[in-house]
CSV table of C-alpha atoms and ligand atoms in Angstrom, one decimal:
chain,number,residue,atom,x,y,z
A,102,UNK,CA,43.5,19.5,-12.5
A,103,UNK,CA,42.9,21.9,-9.4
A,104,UNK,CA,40.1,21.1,-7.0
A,105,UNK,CA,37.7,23.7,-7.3
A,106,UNK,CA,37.7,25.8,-3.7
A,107,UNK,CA,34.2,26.6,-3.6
A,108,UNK,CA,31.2,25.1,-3.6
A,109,UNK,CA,27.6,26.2,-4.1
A,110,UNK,CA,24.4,23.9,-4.2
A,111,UNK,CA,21.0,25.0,-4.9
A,112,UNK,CA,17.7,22.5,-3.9
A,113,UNK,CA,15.0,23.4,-5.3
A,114,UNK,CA,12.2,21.5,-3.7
A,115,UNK,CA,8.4,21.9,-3.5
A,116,UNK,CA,8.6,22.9,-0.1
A,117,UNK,CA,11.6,24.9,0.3
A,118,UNK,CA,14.9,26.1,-1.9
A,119,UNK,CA,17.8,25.3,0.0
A,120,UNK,CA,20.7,27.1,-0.9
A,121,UNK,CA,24.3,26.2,0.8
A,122,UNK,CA,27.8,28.0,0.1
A,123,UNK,CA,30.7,26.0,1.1
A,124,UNK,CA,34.6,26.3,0.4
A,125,UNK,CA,37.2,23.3,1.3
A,126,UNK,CA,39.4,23.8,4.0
A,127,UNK,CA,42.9,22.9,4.4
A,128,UNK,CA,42.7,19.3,5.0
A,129,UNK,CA,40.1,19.0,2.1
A,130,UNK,CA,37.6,18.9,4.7
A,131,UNK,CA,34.1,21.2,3.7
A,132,UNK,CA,33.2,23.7,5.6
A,133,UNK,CA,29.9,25.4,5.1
A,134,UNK,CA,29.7,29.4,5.1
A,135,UNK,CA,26.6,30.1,4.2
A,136,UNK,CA,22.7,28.8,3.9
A,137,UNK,CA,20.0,30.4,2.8
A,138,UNK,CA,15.9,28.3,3.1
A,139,UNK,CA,13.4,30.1,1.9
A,140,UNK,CA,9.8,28.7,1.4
A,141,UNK,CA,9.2,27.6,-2.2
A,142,UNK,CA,6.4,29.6,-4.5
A,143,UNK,CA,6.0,28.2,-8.0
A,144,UNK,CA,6.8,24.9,-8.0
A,145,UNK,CA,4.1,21.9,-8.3
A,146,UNK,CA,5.4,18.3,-7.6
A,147,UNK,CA,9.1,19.1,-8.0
A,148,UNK,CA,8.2,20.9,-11.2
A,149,UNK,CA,8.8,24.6,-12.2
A,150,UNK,CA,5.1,25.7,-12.4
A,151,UNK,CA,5.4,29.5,-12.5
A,152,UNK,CA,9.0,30.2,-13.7
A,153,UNK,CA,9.2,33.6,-12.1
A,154,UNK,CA,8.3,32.8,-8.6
A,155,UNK,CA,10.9,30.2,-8.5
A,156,UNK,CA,13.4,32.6,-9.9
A,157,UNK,CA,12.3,34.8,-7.1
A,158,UNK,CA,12.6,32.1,-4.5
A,159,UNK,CA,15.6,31.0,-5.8
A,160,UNK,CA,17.4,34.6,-5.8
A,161,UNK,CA,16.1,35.1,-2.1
A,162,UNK,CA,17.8,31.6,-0.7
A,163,UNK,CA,20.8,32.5,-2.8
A,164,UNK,CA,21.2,36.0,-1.2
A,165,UNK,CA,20.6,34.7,2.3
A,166,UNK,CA,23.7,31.9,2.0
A,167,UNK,CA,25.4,34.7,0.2
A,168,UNK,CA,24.6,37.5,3.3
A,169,UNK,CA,27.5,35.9,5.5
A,170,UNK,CA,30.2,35.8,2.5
A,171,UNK,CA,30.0,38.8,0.9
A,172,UNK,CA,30.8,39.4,-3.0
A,173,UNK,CA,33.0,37.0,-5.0
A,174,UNK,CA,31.1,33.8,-4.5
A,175,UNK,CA,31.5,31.1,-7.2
A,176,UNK,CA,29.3,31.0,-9.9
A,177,UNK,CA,29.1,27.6,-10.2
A,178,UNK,CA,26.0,25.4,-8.8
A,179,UNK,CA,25.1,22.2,-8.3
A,180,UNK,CA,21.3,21.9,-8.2
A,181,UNK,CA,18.7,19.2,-8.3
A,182,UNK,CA,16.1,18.2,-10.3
A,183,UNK,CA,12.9,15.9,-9.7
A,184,UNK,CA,9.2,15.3,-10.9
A,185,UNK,CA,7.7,13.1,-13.0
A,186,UNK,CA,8.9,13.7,-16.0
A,187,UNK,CA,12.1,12.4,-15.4
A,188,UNK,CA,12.3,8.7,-16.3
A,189,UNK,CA,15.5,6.1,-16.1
A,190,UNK,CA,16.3,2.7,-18.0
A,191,UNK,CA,19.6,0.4,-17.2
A,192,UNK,CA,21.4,0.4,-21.0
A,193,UNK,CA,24.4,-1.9,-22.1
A,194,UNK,CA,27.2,-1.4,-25.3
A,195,UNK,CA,29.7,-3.1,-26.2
A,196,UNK,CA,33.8,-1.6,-27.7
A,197,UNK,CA,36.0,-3.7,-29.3
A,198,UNK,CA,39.6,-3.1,-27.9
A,199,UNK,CA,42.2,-4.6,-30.1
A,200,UNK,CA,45.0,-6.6,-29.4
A,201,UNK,CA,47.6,-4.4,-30.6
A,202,UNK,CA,45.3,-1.0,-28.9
A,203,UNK,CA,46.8,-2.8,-25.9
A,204,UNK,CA,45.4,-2.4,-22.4
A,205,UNK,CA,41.9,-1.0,-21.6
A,206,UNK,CA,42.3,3.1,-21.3
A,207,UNK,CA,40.2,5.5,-19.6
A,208,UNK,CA,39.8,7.2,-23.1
A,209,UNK,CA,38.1,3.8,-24.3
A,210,UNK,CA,35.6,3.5,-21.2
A,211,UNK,CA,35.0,7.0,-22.2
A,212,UNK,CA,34.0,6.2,-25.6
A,213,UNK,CA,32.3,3.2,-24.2
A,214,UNK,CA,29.8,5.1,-22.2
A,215,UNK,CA,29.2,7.4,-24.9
A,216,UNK,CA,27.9,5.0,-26.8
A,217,UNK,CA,25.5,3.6,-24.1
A,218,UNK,CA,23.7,6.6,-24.4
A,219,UNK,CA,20.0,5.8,-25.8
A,220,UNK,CA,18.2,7.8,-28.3
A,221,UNK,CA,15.9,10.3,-26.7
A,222,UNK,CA,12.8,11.9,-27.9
A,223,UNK,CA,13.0,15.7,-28.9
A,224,UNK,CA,11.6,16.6,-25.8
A,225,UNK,CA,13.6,14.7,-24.0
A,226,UNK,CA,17.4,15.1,-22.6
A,227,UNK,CA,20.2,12.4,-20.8
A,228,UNK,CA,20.4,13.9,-17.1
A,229,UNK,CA,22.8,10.9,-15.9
A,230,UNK,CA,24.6,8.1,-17.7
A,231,UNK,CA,26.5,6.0,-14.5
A,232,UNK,CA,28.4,3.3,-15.3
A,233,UNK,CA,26.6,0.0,-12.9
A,234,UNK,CA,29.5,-2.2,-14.2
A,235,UNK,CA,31.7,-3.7,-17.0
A,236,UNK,CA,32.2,-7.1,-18.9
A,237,UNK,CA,35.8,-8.1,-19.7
A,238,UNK,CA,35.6,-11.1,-22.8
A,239,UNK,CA,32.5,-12.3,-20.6
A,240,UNK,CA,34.0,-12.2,-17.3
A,241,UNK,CA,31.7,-9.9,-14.8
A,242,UNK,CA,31.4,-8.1,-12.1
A,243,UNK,CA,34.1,-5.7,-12.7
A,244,UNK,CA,34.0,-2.1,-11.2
A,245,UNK,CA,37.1,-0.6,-13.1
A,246,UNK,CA,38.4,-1.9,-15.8
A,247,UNK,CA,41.0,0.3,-17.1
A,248,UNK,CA,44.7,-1.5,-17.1
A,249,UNK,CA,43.1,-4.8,-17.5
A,250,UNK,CA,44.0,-6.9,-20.8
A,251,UNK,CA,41.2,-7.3,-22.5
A,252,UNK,CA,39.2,-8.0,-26.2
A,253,UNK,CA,35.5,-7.3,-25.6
A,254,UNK,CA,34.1,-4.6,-22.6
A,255,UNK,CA,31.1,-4.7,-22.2
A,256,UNK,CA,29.3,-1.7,-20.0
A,257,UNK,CA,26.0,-1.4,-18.3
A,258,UNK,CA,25.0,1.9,-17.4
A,259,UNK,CA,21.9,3.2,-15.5
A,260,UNK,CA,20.5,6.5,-17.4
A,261,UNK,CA,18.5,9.2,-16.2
A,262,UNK,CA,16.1,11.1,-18.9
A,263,UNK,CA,14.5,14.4,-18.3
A,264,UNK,CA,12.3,16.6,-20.0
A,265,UNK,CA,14.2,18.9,-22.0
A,266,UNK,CA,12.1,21.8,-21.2
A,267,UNK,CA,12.0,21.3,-17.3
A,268,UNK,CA,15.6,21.3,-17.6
A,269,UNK,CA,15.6,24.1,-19.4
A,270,UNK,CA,13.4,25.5,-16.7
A,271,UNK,CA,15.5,24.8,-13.7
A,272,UNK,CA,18.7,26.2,-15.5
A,273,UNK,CA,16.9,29.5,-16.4
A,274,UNK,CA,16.3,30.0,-13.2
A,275,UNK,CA,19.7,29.7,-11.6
A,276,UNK,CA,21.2,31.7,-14.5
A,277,UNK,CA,18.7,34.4,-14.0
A,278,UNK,CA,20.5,34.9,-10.9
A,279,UNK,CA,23.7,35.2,-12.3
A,280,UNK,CA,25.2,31.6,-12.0
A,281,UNK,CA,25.7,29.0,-13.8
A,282,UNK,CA,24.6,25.3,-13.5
A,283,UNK,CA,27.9,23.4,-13.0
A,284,UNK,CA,25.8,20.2,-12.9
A,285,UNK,CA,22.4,18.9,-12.4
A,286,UNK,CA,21.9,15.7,-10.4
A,287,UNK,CA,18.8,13.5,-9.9
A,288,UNK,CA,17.4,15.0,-6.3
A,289,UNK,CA,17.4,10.8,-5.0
A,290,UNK,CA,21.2,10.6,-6.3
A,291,UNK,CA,21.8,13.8,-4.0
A,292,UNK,CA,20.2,12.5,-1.4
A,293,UNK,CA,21.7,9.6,-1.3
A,294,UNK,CA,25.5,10.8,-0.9
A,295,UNK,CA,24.2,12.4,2.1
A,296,UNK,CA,22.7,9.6,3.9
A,297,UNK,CA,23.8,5.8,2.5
A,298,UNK,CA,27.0,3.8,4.1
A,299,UNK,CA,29.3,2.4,1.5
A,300,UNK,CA,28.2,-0.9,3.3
A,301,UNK,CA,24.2,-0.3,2.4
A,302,UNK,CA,24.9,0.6,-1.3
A,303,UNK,CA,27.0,-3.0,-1.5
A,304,UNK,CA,24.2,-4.8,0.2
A,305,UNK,CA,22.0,-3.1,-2.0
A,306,UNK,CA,19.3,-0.5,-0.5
A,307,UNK,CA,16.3,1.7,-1.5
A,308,UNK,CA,16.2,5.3,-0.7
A,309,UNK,CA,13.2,7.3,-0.5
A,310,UNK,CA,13.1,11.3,0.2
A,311,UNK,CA,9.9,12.1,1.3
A,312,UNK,CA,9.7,15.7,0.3
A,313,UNK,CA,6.6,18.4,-0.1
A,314,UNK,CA,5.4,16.9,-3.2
A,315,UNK,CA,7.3,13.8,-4.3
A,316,UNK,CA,8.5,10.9,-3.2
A,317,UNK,CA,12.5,10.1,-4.9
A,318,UNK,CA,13.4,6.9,-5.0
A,319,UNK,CA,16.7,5.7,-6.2
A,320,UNK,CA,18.0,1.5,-5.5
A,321,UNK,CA,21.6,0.6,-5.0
A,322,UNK,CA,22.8,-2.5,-5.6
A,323,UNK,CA,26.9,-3.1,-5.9
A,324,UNK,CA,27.3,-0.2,-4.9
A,325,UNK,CA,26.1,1.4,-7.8
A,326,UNK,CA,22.5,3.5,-9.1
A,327,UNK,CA,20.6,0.6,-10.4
A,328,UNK,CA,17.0,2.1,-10.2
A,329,UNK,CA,15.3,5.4,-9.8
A,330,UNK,CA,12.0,6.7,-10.1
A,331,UNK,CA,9.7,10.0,-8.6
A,332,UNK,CA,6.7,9.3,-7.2
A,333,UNK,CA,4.0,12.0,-7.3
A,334,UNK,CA,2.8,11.7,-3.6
A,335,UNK,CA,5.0,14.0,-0.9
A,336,UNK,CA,4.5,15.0,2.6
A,337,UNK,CA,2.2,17.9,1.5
A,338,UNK,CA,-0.7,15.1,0.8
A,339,UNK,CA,-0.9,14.4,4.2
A,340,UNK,CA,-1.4,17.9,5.1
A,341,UNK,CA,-4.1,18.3,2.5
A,342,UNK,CA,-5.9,15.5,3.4
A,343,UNK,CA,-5.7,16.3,7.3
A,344,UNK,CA,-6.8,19.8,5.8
A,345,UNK,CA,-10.2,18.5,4.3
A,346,UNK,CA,-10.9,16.2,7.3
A,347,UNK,CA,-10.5,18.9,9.7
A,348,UNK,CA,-11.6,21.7,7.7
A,349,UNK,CA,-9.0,23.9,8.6
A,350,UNK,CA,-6.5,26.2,6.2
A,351,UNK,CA,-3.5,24.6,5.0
A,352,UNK,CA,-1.2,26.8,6.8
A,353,UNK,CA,-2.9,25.6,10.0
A,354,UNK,CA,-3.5,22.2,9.2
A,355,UNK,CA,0.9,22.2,8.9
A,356,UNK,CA,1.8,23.1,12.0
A,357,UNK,CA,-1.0,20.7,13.4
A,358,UNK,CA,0.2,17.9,11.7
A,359,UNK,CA,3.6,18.3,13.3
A,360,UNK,CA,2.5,18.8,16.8
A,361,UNK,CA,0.3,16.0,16.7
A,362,UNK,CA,0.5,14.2,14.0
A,363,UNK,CA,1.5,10.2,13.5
A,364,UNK,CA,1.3,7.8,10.5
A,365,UNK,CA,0.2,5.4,14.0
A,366,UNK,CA,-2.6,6.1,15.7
A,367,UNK,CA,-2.9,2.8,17.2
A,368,UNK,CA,-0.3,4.1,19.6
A,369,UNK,CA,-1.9,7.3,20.8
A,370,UNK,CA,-4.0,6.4,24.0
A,371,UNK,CA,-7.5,6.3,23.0
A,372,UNK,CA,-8.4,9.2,25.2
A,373,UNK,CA,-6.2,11.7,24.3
A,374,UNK,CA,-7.6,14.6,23.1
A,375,UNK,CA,-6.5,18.0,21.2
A,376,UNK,CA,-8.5,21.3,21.0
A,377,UNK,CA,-8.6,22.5,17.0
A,378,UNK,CA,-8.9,26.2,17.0
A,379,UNK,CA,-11.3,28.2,15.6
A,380,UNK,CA,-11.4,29.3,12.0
A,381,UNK,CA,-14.1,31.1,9.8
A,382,UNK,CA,-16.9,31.2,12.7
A,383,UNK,CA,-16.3,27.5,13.5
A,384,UNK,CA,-15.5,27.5,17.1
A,385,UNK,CA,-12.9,26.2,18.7
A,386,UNK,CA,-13.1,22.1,19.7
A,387,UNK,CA,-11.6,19.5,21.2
A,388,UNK,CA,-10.6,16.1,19.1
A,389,UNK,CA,-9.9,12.7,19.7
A,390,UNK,CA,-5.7,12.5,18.8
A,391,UNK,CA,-6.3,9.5,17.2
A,392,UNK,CA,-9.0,10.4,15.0
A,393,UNK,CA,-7.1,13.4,13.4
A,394,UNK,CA,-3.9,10.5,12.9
A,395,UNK,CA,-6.3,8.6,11.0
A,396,UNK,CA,-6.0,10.8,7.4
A,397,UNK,CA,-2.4,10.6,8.1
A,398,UNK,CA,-1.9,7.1,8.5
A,399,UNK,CA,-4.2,5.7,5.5
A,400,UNK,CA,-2.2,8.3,3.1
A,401,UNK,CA,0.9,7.3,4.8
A,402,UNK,CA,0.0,3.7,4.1
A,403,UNK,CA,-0.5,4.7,0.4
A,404,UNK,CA,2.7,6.2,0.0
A,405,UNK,CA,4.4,2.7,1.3
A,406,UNK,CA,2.1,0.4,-1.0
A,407,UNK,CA,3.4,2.8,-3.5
A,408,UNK,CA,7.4,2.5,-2.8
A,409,UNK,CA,7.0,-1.1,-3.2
A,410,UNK,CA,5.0,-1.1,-6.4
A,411,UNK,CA,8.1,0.9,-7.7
A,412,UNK,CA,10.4,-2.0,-5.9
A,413,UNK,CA,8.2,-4.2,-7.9
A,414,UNK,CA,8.4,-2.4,-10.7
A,415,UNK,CA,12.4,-2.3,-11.2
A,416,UNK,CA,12.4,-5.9,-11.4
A,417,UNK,CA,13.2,-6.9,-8.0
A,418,UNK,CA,11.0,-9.2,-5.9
A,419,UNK,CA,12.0,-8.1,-2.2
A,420,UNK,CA,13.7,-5.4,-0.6
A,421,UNK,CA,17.4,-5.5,-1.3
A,422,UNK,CA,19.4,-6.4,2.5
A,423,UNK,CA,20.0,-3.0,3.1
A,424,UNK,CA,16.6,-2.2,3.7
A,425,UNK,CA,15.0,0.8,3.5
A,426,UNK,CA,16.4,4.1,4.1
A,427,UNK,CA,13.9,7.4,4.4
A,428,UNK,CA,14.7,11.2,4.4
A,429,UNK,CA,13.3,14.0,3.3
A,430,UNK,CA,11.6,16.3,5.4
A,431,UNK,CA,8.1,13.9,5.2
A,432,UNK,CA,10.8,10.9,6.7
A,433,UNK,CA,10.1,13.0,10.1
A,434,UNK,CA,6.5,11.9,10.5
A,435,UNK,CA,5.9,10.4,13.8
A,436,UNK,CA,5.6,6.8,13.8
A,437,UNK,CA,7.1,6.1,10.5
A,438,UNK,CA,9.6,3.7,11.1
A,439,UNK,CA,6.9,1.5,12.8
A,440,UNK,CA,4.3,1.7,10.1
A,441,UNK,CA,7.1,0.7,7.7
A,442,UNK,CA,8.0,-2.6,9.9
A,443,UNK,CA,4.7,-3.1,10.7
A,444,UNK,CA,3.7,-3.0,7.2
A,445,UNK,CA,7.1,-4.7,5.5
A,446,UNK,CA,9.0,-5.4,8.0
A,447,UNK,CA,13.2,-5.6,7.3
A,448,UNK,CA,15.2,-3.1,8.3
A,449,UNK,CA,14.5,0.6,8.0
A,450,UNK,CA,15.7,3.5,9.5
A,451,UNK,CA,15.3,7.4,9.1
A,452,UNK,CA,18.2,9.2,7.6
A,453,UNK,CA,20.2,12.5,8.4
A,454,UNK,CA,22.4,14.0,6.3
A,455,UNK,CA,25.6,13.1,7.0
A,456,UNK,CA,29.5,13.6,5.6
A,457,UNK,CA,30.2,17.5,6.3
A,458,UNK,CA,31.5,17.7,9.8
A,459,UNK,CA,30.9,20.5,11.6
A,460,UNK,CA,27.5,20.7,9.6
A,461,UNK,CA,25.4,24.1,11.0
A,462,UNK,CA,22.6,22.5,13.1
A,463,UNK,CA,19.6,23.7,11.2
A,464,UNK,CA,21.0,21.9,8.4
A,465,UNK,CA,21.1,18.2,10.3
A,466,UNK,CA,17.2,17.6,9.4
A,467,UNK,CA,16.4,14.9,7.1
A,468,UNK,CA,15.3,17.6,4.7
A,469,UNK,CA,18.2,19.0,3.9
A,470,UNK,CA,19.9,15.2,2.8
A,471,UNK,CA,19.6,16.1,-1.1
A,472,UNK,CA,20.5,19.9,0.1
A,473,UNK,CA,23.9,18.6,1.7
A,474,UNK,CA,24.4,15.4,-0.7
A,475,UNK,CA,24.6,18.2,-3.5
A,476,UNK,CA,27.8,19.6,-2.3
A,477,UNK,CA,29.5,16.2,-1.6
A,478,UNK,CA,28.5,14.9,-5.1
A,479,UNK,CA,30.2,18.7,-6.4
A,480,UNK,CA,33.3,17.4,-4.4
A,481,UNK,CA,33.0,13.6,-5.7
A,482,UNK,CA,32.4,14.8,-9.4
A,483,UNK,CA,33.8,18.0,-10.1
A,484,UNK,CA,35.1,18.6,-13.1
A,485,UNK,CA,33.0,16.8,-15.2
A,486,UNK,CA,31.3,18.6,-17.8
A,487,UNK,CA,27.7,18.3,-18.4
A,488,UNK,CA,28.5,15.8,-21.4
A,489,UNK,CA,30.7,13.7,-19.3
A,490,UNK,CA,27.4,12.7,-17.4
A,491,UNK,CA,29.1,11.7,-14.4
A,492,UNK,CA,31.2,8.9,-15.7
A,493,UNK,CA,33.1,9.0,-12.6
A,494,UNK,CA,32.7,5.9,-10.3
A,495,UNK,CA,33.7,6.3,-6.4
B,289,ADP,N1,8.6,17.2,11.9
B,289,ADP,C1,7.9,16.9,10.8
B,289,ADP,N2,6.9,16.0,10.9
B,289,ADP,C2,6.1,15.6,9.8
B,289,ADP,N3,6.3,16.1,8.6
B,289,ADP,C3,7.3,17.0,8.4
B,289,ADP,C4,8.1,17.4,9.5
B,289,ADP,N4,9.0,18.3,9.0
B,289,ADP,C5,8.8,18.5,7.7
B,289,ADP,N5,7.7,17.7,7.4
B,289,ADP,C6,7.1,17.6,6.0
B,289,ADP,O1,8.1,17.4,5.1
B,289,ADP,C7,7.6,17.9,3.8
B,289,ADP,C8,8.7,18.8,3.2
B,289,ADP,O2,9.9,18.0,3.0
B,289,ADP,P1,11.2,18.6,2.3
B,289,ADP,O3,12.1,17.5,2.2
B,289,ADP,O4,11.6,19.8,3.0
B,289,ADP,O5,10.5,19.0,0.9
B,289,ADP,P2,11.1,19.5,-0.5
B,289,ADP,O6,12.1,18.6,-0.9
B,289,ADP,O7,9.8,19.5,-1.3
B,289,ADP,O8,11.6,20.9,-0.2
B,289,ADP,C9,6.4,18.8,4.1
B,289,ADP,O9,5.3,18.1,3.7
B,289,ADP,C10,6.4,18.9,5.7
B,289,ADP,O10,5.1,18.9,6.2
B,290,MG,MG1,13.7,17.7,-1.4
């Protein structure tokens, strides 16, 4: 089959859409032509709240990457998805392959995999079936069966569910800008080709994009999606809560959060001091630094507890030895990395996207990981229809 030329990937987060136009170059190598971030209206927790204003938001971001290439961009888009409706579960099958069938085909893995998918609701859709690994006549561990002689394969899958209308949703509105959705991909799973080493997804490793208003976590382990799960708690929290402690607007309360912000106000000397400025009648006035770090620290500290209660939750006792791995435009918070070992411990470490050389700078920001990771999952799975649920292993 012919590699597609161009690429197009549309992130629709809380905070921002992301829109990036990219075409292969002669080596293979992408090479990005065009990016378009425009602030995001309409959307509540990684969910399409008010259809139109995402559509609107979504058109703008598109134009902008467009603005540089002109007319007779590809239609095709890869975009993500996240909130919490989306749900995942690790499912196994089993296909008898004959003696006189003969080796194990692709065409038999296929029909495999088909059959791991579970029975969903009404409501609900399969986002993701990805193969974790296969049983030959009991023997485990295998990544890719086909050629091997064998009676009995066995797969296990991890699956990704979604509700069918927010699926819907997001397709209508990247169709109502005259494209169509070449795939959808868990926003964690987009992330995560952006910013994990082959070495951390064999050591097994949890990813968490902090974004406006969720937290996406997806675990590796093999090498392979083992886990995922969205967490309803994003960056925006901590402005909102800075926000009611200061009294101050949220527009306001942003920019002060990143000028002075940290998740550790322990290590702000105790007499540093910033002046708030005035709003509404209330005057301007000067603040303790570490008082206004304090908001931002206990809702930071939440947002950690509540990583590791989904850690917990997937059935794992500790963190995996890859550690954890942060991005998302909330992984930017000042002191993170030392709350996290001061808190857990391990290893950690704040994550740029990565994998596009010659990536435009305003892109090389942990926010735009799932933004980036979009186009290199287009390149990894391209071709695959949206009922071939990334089958593909890399
Ligand atoms: N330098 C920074 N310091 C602290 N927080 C930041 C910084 N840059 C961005 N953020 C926060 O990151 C969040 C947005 O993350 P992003 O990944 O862009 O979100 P989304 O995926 O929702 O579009 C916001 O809450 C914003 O305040
Ligand atoms: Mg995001």
């Amino acid at each position: 089959m012919a590699r597609d030329t161009f690429y197009t990937s549309v992130d629709i987060g809380t905070d921002k859409v992301t829109s990036i136009m990219a075409r292969v170059g002669t080596e293979g190598e992408l090479k990005v032509l065009g990016t378009g971030v425009v602030t995001s209206q309409g959307m509540q927790k990684g969910r399409i709240e008010n259809i139109d204003e995402v559509q609107e938001t979504v058109r703008a971001s598109m134009e902008e990457a467009q603005r540089y290439i002109g007319n007779g961009v590809p239609s095709g888009v890869y975009t993500s998805v996240t909130g919490v409706h989306l749900s995942s579960l690790n499912t196994k099958d089993v296909v008898d392959n004959p003696d006189d069938v003969g080796d194990i085909s692709a065409k038999l893995l296929d029909r495999l995999l088909r059959g791991s998918f579970p029975d969903v609701g009404p409501n609900q859709e399969v986002l993701h079936v990805i193969p974790i690994g296969y049983h030959v006549d009991g023997m485990s561990g295998i990544r890719n069966p086909v050629g091997l002689h064998g009676n009995l394969v066995e797969v296990e899958a991890h699956v990704v569910l979604g509700e069918s209308v927010a699926l819907k949703n997001t397709a209508k509105v990247i169709e109502s800008n005259k494209a169509t959705v070449k795939q959808m991909v868990l926003h964690s799973l987009a992330s995560a080709e952006a910013t994990l080493s082959g070495d951390e997804k064999e050591m097994g490793v949890v990813l968490a994009d902090i974004g406006g208003g969720t937290t996406d976590i997806v675990i590796y382990r093999q090498g392979q999606p083992w886990y995922s799960a969205v967490i309803p708690v994003g960056g925006s929290q901590l402005t909102r809560d800075l926000s009611v402690a200061l009294k101050t607007p949220m527009y306001m309360t942003e920019e002060m959060k990143i000028k002075w912000g940290s998740v550790m106000p322990e290590m702000i000397a105790a007499d540093e001091e910033v002046v708030i400025p005035s709003f509404q009648g209330q005057p301007k006035h000067s603040l303790s630094r570490r008082i206004l770090c304090e908001p931002l620290h206990d809702r930071m500290l939440e947002l950690i507890k509540l990583i590791v209660l989904k850690v917990r939750q997937s059935g794992l006792r500790e963190f995996p030895t890859g550690g954890l791995v942060l991005t998302g435009g909330g992984a930017e918070m000042t002191g993170l990395t030392d709350l996290v070992q001061k808190t857990l411990g391990g290893t950690v470490r704040i994550a740029y996207p990565e994998g596009i050389s010659g990536l435009p700078a305003q892109l090389r920001k942990p926010a735009f990981s799932a933004g980036v990771g979009l186009l290199l999952w287009g390149i990894k799975h391209q071709g695959e229809t949206r009922s071939s649920m990334n089958g593909g292993r890399s």
